Amino acid sequence: MLFRSPREGMPKEDWIKALEAMRSHPLITSEDALKASELLIQVDEKRDFDEVFQELLSMKKDQLNPVDLGYWLIQIGQPRTALGIVSQLDSLKDEDFFFIRFQAMLETNQTEEAEALFEKANHLSHGKRLQANAYLSLVRGEEGALDAFLSGAENLGSAKSLLDVSRLALIEGNATVAYRSFQQAWKISPSQFNLSRSEEHTSELQSPCNL
């Protein structure tokens, strides 16, 4: 139900009640709670983002993963709110928190601040540093950003990094780089195509050229 629009003829009130019931269910997952909240904002004209967001913050910590929340805020176009929940200190300790804050800075035209954060992010793996640098290069409008990302991932020999290249290349509309990086990733480690939730989050990052 969460991943499709209400059926024709289904009363909006019933749809809203179903979403509310799902959000309050004690066994709901973090990702489903966020998806239900997103749909609720779209369906119920009486509910705005701020109200739904405050309700999310009141959920139990074991029901709402802060990493899921941060990536969700980026995905629905609320980067300033994402900046408010992920501190610079947190972003310098955890890769996911780094990318949430980093992406939020880029989306709010804080490129210099994002560059400064990147320079301090010594906790990032080599592959994630390549990815962050590719985002900065794209934002700056530098030519060959995707090719450089691909080259770095190939030299690293990391299937994870190559998949990151493939996702970003698809977003940017570069089918050649996307296909090449996908092929290389498959040759190195087919098992990487069974992605974890954390890796799936990476694909939710938006194109830097759309910022």
mmCIF file of C-alpha atoms in Angstrom:
data_model
loop_
_atom_site.group_PDB
_atom_site.id
_atom_site.type_symbol
_atom_site.label_atom_id
_atom_site.label_comp_id
_atom_site.label_asym_id
_atom_site.label_seq_id
_atom_site.Cartn_x
_atom_site.Cartn_y
_atom_site.Cartn_z
ATOM 1 C CA MET A 1 0.000 0.000 0.000
ATOM 2 C CA LEU A 2 2.777 2.435 0.855
ATOM 3 C CA PHE A 3 4.287 2.420 -2.593
ATOM 4 C CA ARG A 4 1.284 3.212 -4.739
ATOM 5 C CA SER A 5 -1.324 5.942 -4.929
ATOM 6 C CA PRO A 6 -4.819 5.442 -3.506
ATOM 7 C CA ARG A 7 -7.049 3.353 -5.720
ATOM 8 C CA GLU A 8 -9.671 5.197 -7.718
ATOM 9 C CA GLY A 9 -12.791 5.642 -5.614
ATOM 10 C CA MET A 10 -11.010 5.127 -2.300
ATOM 11 C CA PRO A 11 -12.054 7.904 0.090
ATOM 12 C CA LYS A 12 -9.179 10.190 1.018
ATOM 13 C CA GLU A 13 -10.203 9.974 4.677
ATOM 14 C CA ASP A 14 -9.714 6.182 4.624
ATOM 15 C CA TRP A 15 -6.301 6.609 3.025
ATOM 16 C CA ILE A 16 -5.266 9.104 5.698
ATOM 17 C CA LYS A 17 -6.521 6.815 8.482
ATOM 18 C CA ALA A 18 -4.557 3.912 7.020
ATOM 19 C CA LEU A 19 -1.360 5.974 6.914
ATOM 20 C CA GLU A 20 -1.896 7.186 10.470
ATOM 21 C CA ALA A 21 -2.498 3.637 11.686
ATOM 22 C CA MET A 22 0.658 2.441 9.976
ATOM 23 C CA ARG A 23 2.767 5.233 11.451
ATOM 24 C CA SER A 24 1.559 4.414 14.961
ATOM 25 C CA HIS A 25 2.022 0.647 14.639
ATOM 26 C CA PRO A 26 4.530 -0.586 17.257
ATOM 27 C CA LEU A 27 6.324 -2.832 14.737
ATOM 28 C CA ILE A 28 6.698 -0.333 11.906
ATOM 29 C CA THR A 29 10.171 0.004 10.443
ATOM 30 C CA SER A 30 11.966 3.311 10.273
ATOM 31 C CA GLU A 31 11.859 3.423 6.485
ATOM 32 C CA ASP A 32 8.138 2.624 6.316
ATOM 33 C CA ALA A 33 7.340 5.284 8.933
ATOM 34 C CA LEU A 34 9.114 7.857 6.786
ATOM 35 C CA LYS A 35 7.429 6.721 3.588
ATOM 36 C CA ALA A 36 4.027 6.847 5.289
ATOM 37 C CA SER A 37 4.831 10.339 6.567
ATOM 38 C CA GLU A 38 5.805 11.494 3.078
ATOM 39 C CA LEU A 39 2.541 10.211 1.638
ATOM 40 C CA LEU A 40 0.580 11.782 4.489
ATOM 41 C CA ILE A 41 2.025 15.202 3.648
ATOM 42 C CA GLN A 42 0.974 14.712 0.028
ATOM 43 C CA VAL A 43 -2.528 13.409 0.727
ATOM 44 C CA ASP A 44 -3.687 15.426 3.744
ATOM 45 C CA GLU A 45 -3.927 19.143 2.951
ATOM 46 C CA LYS A 46 -4.396 19.866 6.655
ATOM 47 C CA ARG A 47 -0.974 18.495 7.537
ATOM 48 C CA ASP A 48 2.168 20.379 6.617
ATOM 49 C CA PHE A 49 5.774 19.233 6.740
ATOM 50 C CA ASP A 50 6.577 20.926 10.062
ATOM 51 C CA GLU A 51 3.733 19.166 11.856
ATOM 52 C CA VAL A 52 4.586 15.734 10.460
ATOM 53 C CA PHE A 53 8.279 16.262 11.166
ATOM 54 C CA GLN A 54 7.617 17.071 14.830
ATOM 55 C CA GLU A 55 5.526 13.916 15.087
ATOM 56 C CA LEU A 56 8.433 11.930 13.684
ATOM 57 C CA LEU A 57 10.788 13.407 16.272
ATOM 58 C CA SER A 58 8.447 12.221 19.013
ATOM 59 C CA MET A 59 8.768 8.592 17.900
ATOM 60 C CA LYS A 60 10.796 6.165 19.988
ATOM 61 C CA LYS A 61 14.490 6.013 19.142
ATOM 62 C CA ASP A 62 14.274 2.328 18.263
ATOM 63 C CA GLN A 63 11.541 3.114 15.713
ATOM 64 C CA LEU A 64 13.183 5.964 13.840
ATOM 65 C CA ASN A 65 16.757 5.608 12.647
ATOM 66 C CA PRO A 66 18.418 9.069 12.543
ATOM 67 C CA VAL A 67 20.365 8.101 9.415
ATOM 68 C CA ASP A 68 17.123 7.136 7.663
ATOM 69 C CA LEU A 69 15.613 10.446 8.766
ATOM 70 C CA GLY A 70 18.540 12.458 7.470
ATOM 71 C CA TYR A 71 18.567 10.862 4.032
ATOM 72 C CA TRP A 72 14.767 11.159 3.867
ATOM 73 C CA LEU A 73 14.966 14.898 4.505
ATOM 74 C CA ILE A 74 17.454 15.250 1.661
ATOM 75 C CA GLN A 75 15.265 13.174 -0.630
ATOM 76 C CA ILE A 76 12.090 15.219 -0.028
ATOM 77 C CA GLY A 77 13.856 18.563 -0.436
ATOM 78 C CA GLN A 78 14.354 19.628 3.185
ATOM 79 C CA PRO A 79 18.146 20.169 3.348
ATOM 80 C CA ARG A 80 17.980 22.964 5.937
ATOM 81 C CA THR A 81 16.077 20.701 8.298
ATOM 82 C CA ALA A 82 18.680 17.992 7.677
ATOM 83 C CA LEU A 83 21.405 20.439 8.688
ATOM 84 C CA GLY A 84 19.517 21.009 11.915
ATOM 85 C CA ILE A 85 19.507 17.362 12.952
ATOM 86 C CA VAL A 86 23.060 16.395 11.906
ATOM 87 C CA SER A 87 25.768 18.370 13.651
ATOM 88 C CA GLN A 88 29.230 18.953 12.268
ATOM 89 C CA LEU A 89 30.622 16.888 15.133
ATOM 90 C CA ASP A 90 28.450 13.907 14.183
ATOM 91 C CA SER A 91 29.337 14.287 10.513
ATOM 92 C CA LEU A 92 33.043 14.020 11.360
ATOM 93 C CA LYS A 93 32.518 10.713 13.146
ATOM 94 C CA ASP A 94 30.166 8.810 10.848
ATOM 95 C CA GLU A 95 30.180 8.431 7.051
ATOM 96 C CA ASP A 96 26.395 8.481 6.710
ATOM 97 C CA PHE A 97 26.060 11.606 8.826
ATOM 98 C CA PHE A 98 28.862 13.182 6.803
ATOM 99 C CA PHE A 99 27.052 12.615 3.507
ATOM 100 C CA ILE A 100 23.766 13.895 4.922
ATOM 101 C CA ARG A 101 25.338 17.145 6.116
ATOM 102 C CA PHE A 102 27.600 17.409 3.064
ATOM 103 C CA GLN A 103 24.674 16.996 0.666
ATOM 104 C CA ALA A 104 22.535 19.432 2.654
ATOM 105 C CA MET A 105 25.284 22.050 2.446
ATOM 106 C CA LEU A 106 25.561 21.633 -1.309
ATOM 107 C CA GLU A 107 21.800 21.911 -1.729
ATOM 108 C CA THR A 108 21.724 25.150 0.268
ATOM 109 C CA ASN A 109 24.551 26.677 -1.782
ATOM 110 C CA GLN A 110 27.082 26.383 1.022
ATOM 111 C CA THR A 111 29.786 25.025 -1.274
ATOM 112 C CA GLU A 112 32.709 26.555 0.622
ATOM 113 C CA GLU A 113 31.400 25.142 3.901
ATOM 114 C CA ALA A 114 30.997 21.728 2.256
ATOM 115 C CA GLU A 115 34.569 21.904 1.004
ATOM 116 C CA ALA A 116 35.785 22.768 4.504
ATOM 117 C CA LEU A 117 33.829 19.856 5.969
ATOM 118 C CA PHE A 118 35.304 17.522 3.392
ATOM 119 C CA GLU A 119 38.836 18.639 4.254
ATOM 120 C CA LYS A 120 38.220 17.768 7.908
ATOM 121 C CA ALA A 121 36.599 14.408 7.206
ATOM 122 C CA ASN A 122 39.563 12.172 7.939
ATOM 123 C CA HIS A 123 37.241 9.319 8.898
ATOM 124 C CA LEU A 124 36.041 8.740 5.336
ATOM 125 C CA SER A 125 37.202 5.645 3.511
ATOM 126 C CA HIS A 126 39.160 6.115 0.303
ATOM 127 C CA GLY A 127 36.105 5.217 -1.758
ATOM 128 C CA LYS A 128 33.857 7.693 0.027
ATOM 129 C CA ARG A 129 36.454 10.426 -0.366
ATOM 130 C CA LEU A 130 36.423 9.752 -4.096
ATOM 131 C CA GLN A 131 32.642 10.052 -4.100
ATOM 132 C CA ALA A 132 32.548 13.284 -2.123
ATOM 133 C CA ASN A 133 35.232 14.780 -4.351
ATOM 134 C CA ALA A 134 33.188 13.832 -7.427
ATOM 135 C CA TYR A 135 30.191 15.684 -6.006
ATOM 136 C CA LEU A 136 32.273 18.782 -5.407
ATOM 137 C CA SER A 137 33.740 18.603 -8.904
ATOM 138 C CA LEU A 138 30.280 18.362 -10.441
ATOM 139 C CA VAL A 139 29.024 21.300 -8.402
ATOM 140 C CA ARG A 140 31.993 23.360 -9.578
ATOM 141 C CA GLY A 141 31.185 22.389 -13.163
ATOM 142 C CA GLU A 142 34.532 20.694 -13.722
ATOM 143 C CA GLU A 143 34.777 18.539 -16.828
ATOM 144 C CA GLY A 144 35.702 14.896 -16.453
ATOM 145 C CA ALA A 145 34.400 14.582 -12.894
ATOM 146 C CA LEU A 146 32.712 11.239 -13.548
ATOM 147 C CA ASP A 147 35.685 9.894 -15.495
ATOM 148 C CA ALA A 148 37.987 10.815 -12.608
ATOM 149 C CA PHE A 149 35.632 9.135 -10.136
ATOM 150 C CA LEU A 150 35.570 6.003 -12.294
ATOM 151 C CA SER A 151 39.348 5.964 -12.670
ATOM 152 C CA GLY A 152 39.830 6.298 -8.923
ATOM 153 C CA ALA A 153 37.338 3.513 -8.186
ATOM 154 C CA GLU A 154 39.024 1.237 -10.741
ATOM 155 C CA ASN A 155 42.429 1.885 -9.197
ATOM 156 C CA LEU A 156 40.966 1.188 -5.777
ATOM 157 C CA GLY A 157 39.528 -2.101 -7.026
ATOM 158 C CA SER A 158 36.379 -1.585 -4.980
ATOM 159 C CA ALA A 159 33.050 -2.928 -6.212
ATOM 160 C CA LYS A 160 31.247 -0.660 -3.737
ATOM 161 C CA SER A 161 32.942 2.434 -5.136
ATOM 162 C CA LEU A 162 32.276 1.336 -8.702
ATOM 163 C CA LEU A 163 28.581 0.962 -7.893
ATOM 164 C CA ASP A 164 28.619 4.467 -6.425
ATOM 165 C CA VAL A 165 30.102 5.657 -9.723
ATOM 166 C CA SER A 166 27.408 3.823 -11.670
ATOM 167 C CA ARG A 167 24.575 5.368 -9.631
ATOM 168 C CA LEU A 168 25.930 8.883 -9.959
ATOM 169 C CA ALA A 169 26.582 8.432 -13.676
ATOM 170 C CA LEU A 170 22.974 7.300 -14.185
ATOM 171 C CA ILE A 171 21.698 10.367 -12.335
ATOM 172 C CA GLU A 172 23.925 12.554 -14.494
ATOM 173 C CA GLY A 173 22.741 10.843 -17.672
ATOM 174 C CA ASN A 174 26.139 9.393 -18.571
ATOM 175 C CA ALA A 175 25.232 5.892 -19.748
ATOM 176 C CA THR A 176 28.776 5.067 -20.881
ATOM 177 C CA VAL A 177 30.361 5.592 -17.475
ATOM 178 C CA ALA A 178 27.385 3.960 -15.734
ATOM 179 C CA TYR A 179 27.663 0.803 -17.840
ATOM 180 C CA ARG A 180 31.451 0.568 -17.582
ATOM 181 C CA SER A 181 31.492 0.994 -13.810
ATOM 182 C CA PHE A 182 28.626 -1.498 -13.409
ATOM 183 C CA GLN A 183 30.509 -4.082 -15.458
ATOM 184 C CA GLN A 184 33.705 -3.574 -13.472
ATOM 185 C CA ALA A 185 31.845 -3.906 -10.169
ATOM 186 C CA TRP A 186 30.262 -7.177 -11.295
ATOM 187 C CA LYS A 187 33.633 -8.610 -12.325
ATOM 188 C CA ILE A 188 35.168 -7.764 -8.946
ATOM 189 C CA SER A 189 32.362 -8.858 -6.624
ATOM 190 C CA PRO A 190 28.894 -9.989 -7.764
ATOM 191 C CA SER A 191 27.914 -10.295 -4.099
ATOM 192 C CA GLN A 192 27.975 -6.497 -3.789
ATOM 193 C CA PHE A 193 24.773 -6.341 -5.792
ATOM 194 C CA ASN A 194 22.913 -7.544 -2.704
ATOM 195 C CA LEU A 195 23.094 -4.065 -1.170
ATOM 196 C CA SER A 196 22.720 -3.236 2.492
ATOM 197 C CA ARG A 197 20.334 -0.497 3.646
ATOM 198 C CA SER A 198 23.260 1.871 4.241
ATOM 199 C CA GLU A 199 24.507 1.408 0.678
ATOM 200 C CA GLU A 200 20.997 1.890 -0.688
ATOM 201 C CA HIS A 201 20.911 5.272 1.037
ATOM 202 C CA THR A 202 23.839 6.402 -1.076
ATOM 203 C CA SER A 203 21.708 6.061 -4.190
ATOM 204 C CA GLU A 204 19.202 8.511 -2.665
ATOM 205 C CA LEU A 205 21.675 11.374 -2.933
ATOM 206 C CA GLN A 206 20.603 13.787 -5.618
ATOM 207 C CA SER A 207 22.580 14.907 -8.596
ATOM 208 C CA PRO A 208 24.991 17.704 -7.675
ATOM 209 C CA CYS A 209 24.165 19.376 -10.984
ATOM 210 C CA ASN A 210 20.573 19.790 -9.820
ATOM 211 C CA LEU A 211 21.609 21.695 -6.703
#
